[in-house]
Amino acid sequence: MAAITGALAQEDRKIVSEVLQGALVDLIDLTLLAKQAHWNVIGHNFRAVHLHLDEIVGVARKHTDTIAERASAIGAHPDGRASTVAKHSHVPQINPGALEDGKVVAAMTDILESIVGRMRERIQAVAEPDPVTQDLLDDVSHDLEKHHWMMQAQR
């Protein structure tokens, strides 16, 4: 069976693979945390926050697949296993149980800010070795920054 190598030089593939794996972990954890909050949010703004969390999940899932497929296309092996996400995530976590809507908004604002910061670092890291991946990460950052703004505006 032939290995998939893509068009990148070995050194560039290593850099881009690490960036994509980090983005994948962030997006999977974002999906899980937003769903956890979605299931447990309570309060006067329940409906608005509940629905917004599902929008975030949709965006994260869409980009998760795109990022993982890009990794595969360059010859990397994306790892989205729960154990990998748990071990390598740098995303702030939320508490279990019922979550008051204001606390969900504050937590999701912090979570999105954390991820956006790392996405921007990743964009810079792949600018030279792989503009294609940079473009994908720009799209991810654009969508996440929009949701960060929308969450932050609810504070």
mmCIF file of N, CA and C in Angstrom, residues 24-152:
data_model
loop_
_atom_site.group_PDB
_atom_site.id
_atom_site.type_symbol
_atom_site.label_atom_id
_atom_site.label_comp_id
_atom_site.label_asym_id
_atom_site.label_seq_id
_atom_site.Cartn_x
_atom_site.Cartn_y
_atom_site.Cartn_z
ATOM 1 N N LEU A 24 -7.397 20.446 15.194
ATOM 2 C CA LEU A 24 -8.375 19.369 15.302
ATOM 3 C C LEU A 24 -8.776 19.135 16.752
ATOM 4 N N VAL A 25 -7.811 19.074 17.633
ATOM 5 C CA VAL A 25 -8.088 18.871 19.061
ATOM 6 C C VAL A 25 -8.953 20.012 19.590
ATOM 7 N N ASP A 26 -8.591 21.251 19.261
ATOM 8 C CA ASP A 26 -9.385 22.399 19.716
ATOM 9 C C ASP A 26 -10.825 22.313 19.232
ATOM 10 N N LEU A 27 -11.012 21.984 17.975
ATOM 11 C CA LEU A 27 -12.362 21.958 17.411
ATOM 12 C C LEU A 27 -13.202 20.815 17.973
ATOM 13 N N ILE A 28 -12.597 19.664 18.178
ATOM 14 C CA ILE A 28 -13.341 18.555 18.775
ATOM 15 C C ILE A 28 -13.741 18.906 20.198
ATOM 16 N N ASP A 29 -12.816 19.468 20.963
ATOM 17 C CA ASP A 29 -13.139 19.840 22.342
ATOM 18 C C ASP A 29 -14.199 20.939 22.370
ATOM 19 N N LEU A 30 -14.121 21.895 21.459
ATOM 20 C CA LEU A 30 -15.154 22.929 21.380
ATOM 21 C C LEU A 30 -16.523 22.300 21.136
ATOM 22 N N THR A 31 -16.588 21.347 20.235
ATOM 23 C CA THR A 31 -17.853 20.662 19.960
ATOM 24 C C THR A 31 -18.402 20.005 21.226
ATOM 25 N N LEU A 32 -17.548 19.291 21.938
ATOM 26 C CA LEU A 32 -17.983 18.586 23.143
ATOM 27 C C LEU A 32 -18.423 19.559 24.241
ATOM 28 N N LEU A 33 -17.660 20.625 24.432
ATOM 29 C CA LEU A 33 -17.991 21.589 25.481
ATOM 30 C C LEU A 33 -19.264 22.363 25.150
ATOM 31 N N ALA A 34 -19.423 22.745 23.898
ATOM 32 C CA ALA A 34 -20.630 23.473 23.512
ATOM 33 C C ALA A 34 -21.864 22.583 23.657
ATOM 34 N N LYS A 35 -21.733 21.306 23.338
ATOM 35 C CA LYS A 35 -22.869 20.390 23.531
ATOM 36 C C LYS A 35 -23.158 20.193 25.024
ATOM 37 N N GLN A 36 -22.121 20.062 25.834
ATOM 38 C CA GLN A 36 -22.308 19.924 27.276
ATOM 39 C C GLN A 36 -23.067 21.127 27.834
ATOM 40 N N ALA A 37 -22.651 22.319 27.419
ATOM 41 C CA ALA A 37 -23.333 23.533 27.872
ATOM 42 C C ALA A 37 -24.761 23.582 27.313
ATOM 43 N N HIS A 38 -24.942 23.197 26.071
ATOM 44 C CA HIS A 38 -26.250 23.177 25.410
ATOM 45 C C HIS A 38 -27.244 22.321 26.199
ATOM 46 N N TRP A 39 -26.794 21.180 26.659
ATOM 47 C CA TRP A 39 -27.674 20.268 27.386
ATOM 48 C C TRP A 39 -27.986 20.748 28.800
ATOM 49 N N ASN A 40 -27.136 21.585 29.356
ATOM 50 C CA ASN A 40 -27.247 21.928 30.776
ATOM 51 C C ASN A 40 -27.535 23.390 31.070
ATOM 52 N N VAL A 41 -27.681 24.233 30.050
ATOM 53 C CA VAL A 41 -27.932 25.650 30.288
ATOM 54 C C VAL A 41 -29.338 25.853 30.871
ATOM 55 N N ILE A 42 -29.428 26.775 31.820
ATOM 56 C CA ILE A 42 -30.703 27.172 32.409
ATOM 57 C C ILE A 42 -30.704 28.686 32.551
ATOM 58 N N GLY A 43 -31.882 29.275 32.716
ATOM 59 C CA GLY A 43 -31.962 30.706 32.982
ATOM 60 C C GLY A 43 -32.884 31.426 32.019
ATOM 61 N N HIS A 44 -33.011 32.723 32.246
ATOM 62 C CA HIS A 44 -33.930 33.558 31.463
ATOM 63 C C HIS A 44 -33.571 33.600 29.984
ATOM 64 N N ASN A 45 -32.326 33.487 29.659
ATOM 65 C CA ASN A 45 -31.888 33.521 28.256
ATOM 66 C C ASN A 45 -31.612 32.127 27.711
ATOM 67 N N PHE A 46 -32.236 31.138 28.334
ATOM 68 C CA PHE A 46 -32.018 29.744 27.955
ATOM 69 C C PHE A 46 -32.111 29.530 26.448
ATOM 70 N N ARG A 47 -33.224 29.920 25.858
ATOM 71 C CA ARG A 47 -33.467 29.594 24.448
ATOM 72 C C ARG A 47 -32.395 30.198 23.537
ATOM 73 N N ALA A 48 -32.085 31.459 23.712
ATOM 74 C CA ALA A 48 -31.094 32.116 22.848
ATOM 75 C C ALA A 48 -29.721 31.463 22.995
ATOM 76 N N VAL A 49 -29.323 31.203 24.229
ATOM 77 C CA VAL A 49 -28.007 30.591 24.462
ATOM 78 C C VAL A 49 -28.001 29.145 23.953
ATOM 79 N N HIS A 50 -29.066 28.413 24.243
ATOM 80 C CA HIS A 50 -29.212 27.026 23.805
ATOM 81 C C HIS A 50 -29.057 26.916 22.281
ATOM 82 N N LEU A 51 -29.748 27.775 21.548
ATOM 83 C CA LEU A 51 -29.689 27.741 20.090
ATOM 84 C C LEU A 51 -28.328 28.204 19.563
ATOM 85 N N HIS A 52 -27.744 29.212 20.207
ATOM 86 C CA HIS A 52 -26.431 29.689 19.766
ATOM 87 C C HIS A 52 -25.376 28.605 19.949
ATOM 88 N N LEU A 53 -25.470 27.859 21.026
ATOM 89 C CA LEU A 53 -24.513 26.772 21.248
ATOM 90 C C LEU A 53 -24.584 25.739 20.128
ATOM 91 N N ASP A 54 -25.780 25.448 19.645
ATOM 92 C CA ASP A 54 -25.898 24.517 18.520
ATOM 93 C C ASP A 54 -25.276 25.080 17.249
ATOM 94 N N GLU A 55 -25.363 26.388 17.053
ATOM 95 C CA GLU A 55 -24.698 27.009 15.902
ATOM 96 C C GLU A 55 -23.184 26.823 16.001
ATOM 97 N N ILE A 56 -22.645 27.013 17.194
ATOM 98 C CA ILE A 56 -21.204 26.835 17.404
ATOM 99 C C ILE A 56 -20.800 25.390 17.134
ATOM 100 N N VAL A 57 -21.610 24.452 17.601
ATOM 101 C CA VAL A 57 -21.340 23.033 17.353
ATOM 102 C C VAL A 57 -21.314 22.754 15.846
ATOM 103 N N GLY A 58 -22.253 23.292 15.126
ATOM 104 C CA GLY A 58 -22.301 23.085 13.679
ATOM 105 C C GLY A 58 -21.062 23.603 12.974
ATOM 106 N N VAL A 59 -20.633 24.795 13.355
ATOM 107 C CA VAL A 59 -19.429 25.388 12.775
ATOM 108 C C VAL A 59 -18.201 24.546 13.122
ATOM 109 N N ALA A 60 -18.089 24.153 14.374
ATOM 110 C CA ALA A 60 -16.930 23.363 14.803
ATOM 111 C C ALA A 60 -16.889 22.013 14.092
ATOM 112 N N ARG A 61 -18.018 21.367 13.964
ATOM 113 C CA ARG A 61 -18.049 20.064 13.282
ATOM 114 C C ARG A 61 -17.654 20.194 11.815
ATOM 115 N N LYS A 62 -18.165 21.225 11.164
ATOM 116 C CA LYS A 62 -17.825 21.441 9.748
ATOM 117 C C LYS A 62 -16.319 21.623 9.583
ATOM 118 N N HIS A 63 -15.740 22.469 10.414
ATOM 119 C CA HIS A 63 -14.314 22.736 10.302
ATOM 120 C C HIS A 63 -13.465 21.552 10.774
ATOM 121 N N THR A 64 -13.963 20.774 11.709
ATOM 122 C CA THR A 64 -13.243 19.580 12.161
ATOM 123 C C THR A 64 -12.991 18.648 10.984
ATOM 124 N N ASP A 65 -14.011 18.413 10.211
ATOM 125 C CA ASP A 65 -13.877 17.509 9.077
ATOM 126 C C ASP A 65 -12.924 18.081 8.031
ATOM 127 N N THR A 66 -13.027 19.358 7.756
ATOM 128 C CA THR A 66 -12.149 19.999 6.774
ATOM 129 C C THR A 66 -10.684 19.917 7.213
ATOM 130 N N ILE A 67 -10.431 20.195 8.492
ATOM 131 C CA ILE A 67 -9.065 20.158 9.025
ATOM 132 C C ILE A 67 -8.513 18.737 8.986
ATOM 133 N N ALA A 68 -9.312 17.762 9.397
ATOM 134 C CA ALA A 68 -8.855 16.367 9.390
ATOM 135 C C ALA A 68 -8.576 15.886 7.964
ATOM 136 N N GLU A 69 -9.422 16.267 7.040
ATOM 137 C CA GLU A 69 -9.205 15.850 5.651
ATOM 138 C C GLU A 69 -7.974 16.531 5.050
ATOM 139 N N ARG A 70 -7.700 17.772 5.438
ATOM 140 C CA ARG A 70 -6.475 18.438 4.969
ATOM 141 C C ARG A 70 -5.253 17.698 5.491
ATOM 142 N N ALA A 71 -5.309 17.296 6.765
ATOM 143 C CA ALA A 71 -4.196 16.540 7.343
ATOM 144 C C ALA A 71 -3.969 15.257 6.536
ATOM 145 N N SER A 72 -5.026 14.552 6.238
ATOM 146 C CA SER A 72 -4.900 13.321 5.457
ATOM 147 C C SER A 72 -4.333 13.603 4.068
ATOM 148 N N ALA A 73 -4.757 14.703 3.463
ATOM 149 C CA ALA A 73 -4.315 15.044 2.109
ATOM 150 C C ALA A 73 -2.824 15.341 2.037
ATOM 151 N N ILE A 74 -2.231 15.801 3.136
ATOM 152 C CA ILE A 74 -0.786 16.088 3.113
ATOM 153 C C ILE A 74 0.040 14.915 3.632
ATOM 154 N N GLY A 75 -0.637 13.812 3.958
ATOM 155 C CA GLY A 75 0.076 12.623 4.404
ATOM 156 C C GLY A 75 0.187 12.485 5.903
ATOM 157 N N ALA A 76 -0.547 13.294 6.642
ATOM 158 C CA ALA A 76 -0.579 13.167 8.111
ATOM 159 C C ALA A 76 -1.723 12.222 8.482
ATOM 160 N N HIS A 77 -1.766 11.871 9.731
ATOM 161 C CA HIS A 77 -2.810 10.980 10.224
ATOM 162 C C HIS A 77 -3.537 11.671 11.371
ATOM 163 N N PRO A 78 -4.682 12.325 11.082
ATOM 164 C CA PRO A 78 -5.406 13.038 12.124
ATOM 165 C C PRO A 78 -5.860 12.086 13.230
ATOM 166 N N ASP A 79 -5.789 12.570 14.462
ATOM 167 C CA ASP A 79 -6.146 11.747 15.618
ATOM 168 C C ASP A 79 -7.207 12.469 16.443
ATOM 169 N N GLY A 80 -8.438 12.051 16.262
ATOM 170 C CA GLY A 80 -9.557 12.661 16.971
ATOM 171 C C GLY A 80 -10.114 11.804 18.084
ATOM 172 N N ARG A 81 -9.324 10.854 18.548
ATOM 173 C CA ARG A 81 -9.800 9.985 19.635
ATOM 174 C C ARG A 81 -9.994 10.796 20.916
ATOM 175 N N ALA A 82 -10.957 10.369 21.716
ATOM 176 C CA ALA A 82 -11.249 11.055 22.978
ATOM 177 C C ALA A 82 -10.014 11.143 23.864
ATOM 178 N N SER A 83 -9.231 10.084 23.916
ATOM 179 C CA SER A 83 -8.034 10.101 24.762
ATOM 180 C C SER A 83 -7.019 11.126 24.274
ATOM 181 N N THR A 84 -6.907 11.296 22.971
ATOM 182 C CA THR A 84 -5.988 12.290 22.414
ATOM 183 C C THR A 84 -6.475 13.697 22.731
ATOM 184 N N VAL A 85 -7.759 13.925 22.563
ATOM 185 C CA VAL A 85 -8.322 15.246 22.867
ATOM 186 C C VAL A 85 -8.129 15.562 24.347
ATOM 187 N N ALA A 86 -8.444 14.611 25.210
ATOM 188 C CA ALA A 86 -8.299 14.838 26.655
ATOM 189 C C ALA A 86 -6.845 15.129 27.043
ATOM 190 N N LYS A 87 -5.927 14.438 26.425
ATOM 191 C CA LYS A 87 -4.514 14.591 26.768
ATOM 192 C C LYS A 87 -3.910 15.894 26.245
ATOM 193 N N HIS A 88 -4.366 16.359 25.091
ATOM 194 C CA HIS A 88 -3.691 17.471 24.419
ATOM 195 C C HIS A 88 -4.490 18.775 24.373
ATOM 196 N N SER A 89 -5.693 18.781 24.892
ATOM 197 C CA SER A 89 -6.498 19.997 24.821
ATOM 198 C C SER A 89 -5.972 21.077 25.763
ATOM 199 N N HIS A 90 -6.014 22.310 25.260
ATOM 200 C CA HIS A 90 -5.670 23.486 26.066
ATOM 201 C C HIS A 90 -6.895 24.392 26.217
ATOM 202 N N VAL A 91 -8.051 23.854 25.889
ATOM 203 C CA VAL A 91 -9.292 24.615 25.940
ATOM 204 C C VAL A 91 -9.781 24.680 27.391
ATOM 205 N N PRO A 92 -10.149 25.887 27.868
ATOM 206 C CA PRO A 92 -10.720 25.979 29.219
ATOM 207 C C PRO A 92 -11.965 25.094 29.314
ATOM 208 N N GLN A 93 -12.131 24.445 30.430
ATOM 209 C CA GLN A 93 -13.240 23.512 30.604
ATOM 210 C C GLN A 93 -14.395 24.171 31.368
ATOM 211 N N ILE A 94 -15.577 23.560 31.264
ATOM 212 C CA ILE A 94 -16.749 24.037 31.992
ATOM 213 C C ILE A 94 -17.098 23.034 33.085
ATOM 214 N N ASN A 95 -17.864 23.499 34.043
ATOM 215 C CA ASN A 95 -18.288 22.633 35.140
ATOM 216 C C ASN A 95 -19.404 21.697 34.685
ATOM 217 N N PRO A 96 -19.517 20.544 35.324
ATOM 218 C CA PRO A 96 -20.639 19.648 35.015
ATOM 219 C C PRO A 96 -21.917 20.166 35.685
ATOM 220 N N GLY A 97 -23.036 19.606 35.284
ATOM 221 C CA GLY A 97 -24.310 19.944 35.912
ATOM 222 C C GLY A 97 -24.957 21.173 35.294
ATOM 223 N N ALA A 98 -26.018 21.628 35.958
ATOM 224 C CA ALA A 98 -26.761 22.789 35.487
ATOM 225 C C ALA A 98 -25.847 24.014 35.431
ATOM 226 N N LEU A 99 -25.999 24.793 34.365
ATOM 227 C CA LEU A 99 -25.160 25.969 34.153
ATOM 228 C C LEU A 99 -26.048 27.176 33.869
ATOM 229 N N GLU A 100 -25.945 28.184 34.708
ATOM 230 C CA GLU A 100 -26.725 29.402 34.530
ATOM 231 C C GLU A 100 -26.303 30.070 33.223
ATOM 232 N N ASP A 101 -27.263 30.612 32.502
ATOM 233 C CA ASP A 101 -26.997 31.134 31.158
ATOM 234 C C ASP A 101 -25.873 32.167 31.123
ATOM 235 N N GLY A 102 -25.798 33.039 32.094
ATOM 236 C CA GLY A 102 -24.714 34.027 32.130
ATOM 237 C C GLY A 102 -23.349 33.390 32.288
ATOM 238 N N LYS A 103 -23.289 32.318 33.065
ATOM 239 C CA LYS A 103 -22.017 31.612 33.244
ATOM 240 C C LYS A 103 -21.634 30.862 31.974
ATOM 241 N N VAL A 104 -22.625 30.366 31.255
ATOM 242 C CA VAL A 104 -22.343 29.702 29.975
ATOM 243 C C VAL A 104 -21.783 30.713 28.979
ATOM 244 N N VAL A 105 -22.395 31.867 28.914
ATOM 245 C CA VAL A 105 -21.925 32.912 28.000
ATOM 246 C C VAL A 105 -20.488 33.294 28.348
ATOM 247 N N ALA A 106 -20.208 33.498 29.625
ATOM 248 C CA ALA A 106 -18.846 33.864 30.045
ATOM 249 C C ALA A 106 -17.861 32.747 29.714
ATOM 250 N N ALA A 107 -18.227 31.508 29.998
ATOM 251 C CA ALA A 107 -17.336 30.373 29.739
ATOM 252 C C ALA A 107 -17.095 30.200 28.246
ATOM 253 N N MET A 108 -18.146 30.280 27.443
ATOM 254 C CA MET A 108 -17.976 30.105 25.997
ATOM 255 C C MET A 108 -17.188 31.263 25.391
ATOM 256 N N THR A 109 -17.336 32.454 25.945
ATOM 257 C CA THR A 109 -16.527 33.581 25.480
ATOM 258 C C THR A 109 -15.050 33.288 25.721
ATOM 259 N N ASP A 110 -14.735 32.795 26.919
ATOM 260 C CA ASP A 110 -13.343 32.451 27.245
ATOM 261 C C ASP A 110 -12.825 31.298 26.388
ATOM 262 N N ILE A 111 -13.659 30.297 26.182
ATOM 263 C CA ILE A 111 -13.277 29.136 25.374
ATOM 264 C C ILE A 111 -12.965 29.572 23.940
ATOM 265 N N LEU A 112 -13.861 30.345 23.366
ATOM 266 C CA LEU A 112 -13.656 30.796 21.992
ATOM 267 C C LEU A 112 -12.445 31.716 21.878
ATOM 268 N N GLU A 113 -12.251 32.588 22.856
ATOM 269 C CA GLU A 113 -11.075 33.466 22.842
ATOM 270 C C GLU A 113 -9.782 32.653 22.877
ATOM 271 N N SER A 114 -9.770 31.619 23.685
ATOM 272 C CA SER A 114 -8.609 30.745 23.790
ATOM 273 C C SER A 114 -8.303 30.067 22.446
ATOM 274 N N ILE A 115 -9.328 29.530 21.836
ATOM 275 C CA ILE A 115 -9.144 28.819 20.570
ATOM 276 C C ILE A 115 -8.750 29.778 19.456
ATOM 277 N N VAL A 116 -9.403 30.929 19.399
ATOM 278 C CA VAL A 116 -9.072 31.920 18.369
ATOM 279 C C VAL A 116 -7.619 32.351 18.490
ATOM 280 N N GLY A 117 -7.136 32.548 19.699
ATOM 281 C CA GLY A 117 -5.742 32.925 19.888
ATOM 282 C C GLY A 117 -4.787 31.895 19.318
ATOM 283 N N ARG A 118 -5.075 30.627 19.587
ATOM 284 C CA ARG A 118 -4.223 29.565 19.037
ATOM 285 C C ARG A 118 -4.373 29.447 17.520
ATOM 286 N N MET A 119 -5.576 29.662 17.004
ATOM 287 C CA MET A 119 -5.771 29.612 15.545
ATOM 288 C C MET A 119 -4.937 30.685 14.870
ATOM 289 N N ARG A 120 -4.898 31.873 15.450
ATOM 290 C CA ARG A 120 -4.109 32.957 14.856
ATOM 291 C C ARG A 120 -2.608 32.611 14.876
ATOM 292 N N GLU A 121 -2.146 31.974 15.941
ATOM 293 C CA GLU A 121 -0.750 31.516 15.984
ATOM 294 C C GLU A 121 -0.504 30.469 14.904
ATOM 295 N N ARG A 122 -1.457 29.591 14.711
ATOM 296 C CA ARG A 122 -1.319 28.544 13.694
ATOM 297 C C ARG A 122 -1.300 29.143 12.288
ATOM 298 N N ILE A 123 -2.124 30.140 12.072
ATOM 299 C CA ILE A 123 -2.150 30.813 10.770
ATOM 300 C C ILE A 123 -0.756 31.338 10.437
ATOM 301 N N GLN A 124 -0.109 31.950 11.407
ATOM 302 C CA GLN A 124 1.243 32.473 11.197
ATOM 303 C C GLN A 124 2.244 31.341 10.956
ATOM 304 N N ALA A 125 2.075 30.250 11.686
ATOM 305 C CA ALA A 125 3.029 29.137 11.589
ATOM 306 C C ALA A 125 3.022 28.467 10.221
ATOM 307 N N VAL A 126 1.876 28.476 9.537
ATOM 308 C CA VAL A 126 1.790 27.794 8.236
ATOM 309 C C VAL A 126 1.806 28.757 7.054
ATOM 310 N N ALA A 127 1.953 30.039 7.326
ATOM 311 C CA ALA A 127 1.911 31.034 6.242
ATOM 312 C C ALA A 127 2.924 30.730 5.150
ATOM 313 N N GLU A 128 4.140 30.415 5.529
ATOM 314 C CA GLU A 128 5.174 30.135 4.538
ATOM 315 C C GLU A 128 5.149 28.691 4.041
ATOM 316 N N PRO A 129 5.094 27.695 4.940
ATOM 317 C CA PRO A 129 5.171 26.326 4.434
ATOM 318 C C PRO A 129 3.929 25.847 3.679
ATOM 319 N N ASP A 130 2.748 26.416 3.967
ATOM 320 C CA ASP A 130 1.550 25.893 3.306
ATOM 321 C C ASP A 130 0.411 26.917 3.287
ATOM 322 N N PRO A 131 0.382 27.785 2.280
ATOM 323 C CA PRO A 131 -0.689 28.781 2.174
ATOM 324 C C PRO A 131 -2.086 28.164 2.057
ATOM 325 N N VAL A 132 -2.186 26.944 1.560
ATOM 326 C CA VAL A 132 -3.493 26.281 1.456
ATOM 327 C C VAL A 132 -4.056 26.041 2.852
ATOM 328 N N THR A 133 -3.229 25.495 3.741
ATOM 329 C CA THR A 133 -3.667 25.285 5.123
ATOM 330 C C THR A 133 -3.923 26.622 5.805
ATOM 331 N N GLN A 134 -3.110 27.611 5.516
ATOM 332 C CA GLN A 134 -3.335 28.935 6.085
ATOM 333 C C GLN A 134 -4.735 29.436 5.716
ATOM 334 N N ASP A 135 -5.120 29.235 4.482
ATOM 335 C CA ASP A 135 -6.440 29.665 4.023
ATOM 336 C C ASP A 135 -7.553 28.950 4.788
ATOM 337 N N LEU A 136 -7.382 27.655 4.992
ATOM 338 C CA LEU A 136 -8.384 26.897 5.760
ATOM 339 C C LEU A 136 -8.487 27.421 7.192
ATOM 340 N N LEU A 137 -7.343 27.687 7.797
ATOM 341 C CA LEU A 137 -7.345 28.190 9.171
ATOM 342 C C LEU A 137 -7.908 29.601 9.250
ATOM 343 N N ASP A 138 -7.720 30.390 8.194
ATOM 344 C CA ASP A 138 -8.357 31.709 8.130
ATOM 345 C C ASP A 138 -9.876 31.564 8.198
ATOM 346 N N ASP A 139 -10.417 30.600 7.456
ATOM 347 C CA ASP A 139 -11.867 30.358 7.469
ATOM 348 C C ASP A 139 -12.343 29.948 8.866
ATOM 349 N N VAL A 140 -11.597 29.065 9.498
ATOM 350 C CA VAL A 140 -11.945 28.626 10.851
ATOM 351 C C VAL A 140 -11.947 29.824 11.793
ATOM 352 N N SER A 141 -10.873 30.589 11.747
ATOM 353 C CA SER A 141 -10.739 31.746 12.633
ATOM 354 C C SER A 141 -11.859 32.747 12.386
ATOM 355 N N HIS A 142 -12.186 32.990 11.142
ATOM 356 C CA HIS A 142 -13.273 33.915 10.805
ATOM 357 C C HIS A 142 -14.568 33.498 11.495
ATOM 358 N N ASP A 143 -14.942 32.236 11.352
ATOM 359 C CA ASP A 143 -16.190 31.753 11.947
ATOM 360 C C ASP A 143 -16.147 31.777 13.472
ATOM 361 N N LEU A 144 -15.028 31.362 14.049
ATOM 362 C CA LEU A 144 -14.933 31.339 15.500
ATOM 363 C C LEU A 144 -14.913 32.751 16.087
ATOM 364 N N GLU A 145 -14.246 33.659 15.407
ATOM 365 C CA GLU A 145 -14.227 35.045 15.885
ATOM 366 C C GLU A 145 -15.623 35.660 15.836
ATOM 367 N N LYS A 146 -16.404 35.310 14.837
ATOM 368 C CA LYS A 146 -17.792 35.790 14.769
ATOM 369 C C LYS A 146 -18.579 35.298 15.982
ATOM 370 N N HIS A 147 -18.429 34.029 16.311
ATOM 371 C CA HIS A 147 -19.172 33.487 17.457
ATOM 372 C C HIS A 147 -18.622 34.020 18.780
ATOM 373 N N HIS A 148 -17.339 34.287 18.834
ATOM 374 C CA HIS A 148 -16.767 34.910 20.028
ATOM 375 C C HIS A 148 -17.406 36.275 20.241
ATOM 376 N N TRP A 149 -17.482 37.065 19.192
ATOM 377 C CA TRP A 149 -18.119 38.377 19.266
ATOM 378 C C TRP A 149 -19.569 38.259 19.723
ATOM 379 N N MET A 150 -20.308 37.307 19.142
ATOM 380 C CA MET A 150 -21.714 37.151 19.479
ATOM 381 C C MET A 150 -21.905 36.719 20.934
ATOM 382 N N MET A 151 -21.052 35.846 21.422
ATOM 383 C CA MET A 151 -21.111 35.458 22.829
ATOM 384 C C MET A 151 -20.733 36.632 23.725
ATOM 385 N N GLN A 152 -19.653 37.290 23.380
ATOM 386 C CA GLN A 152 -19.169 38.403 24.181
ATOM 387 C C GLN A 152 -20.223 39.510 24.280
#
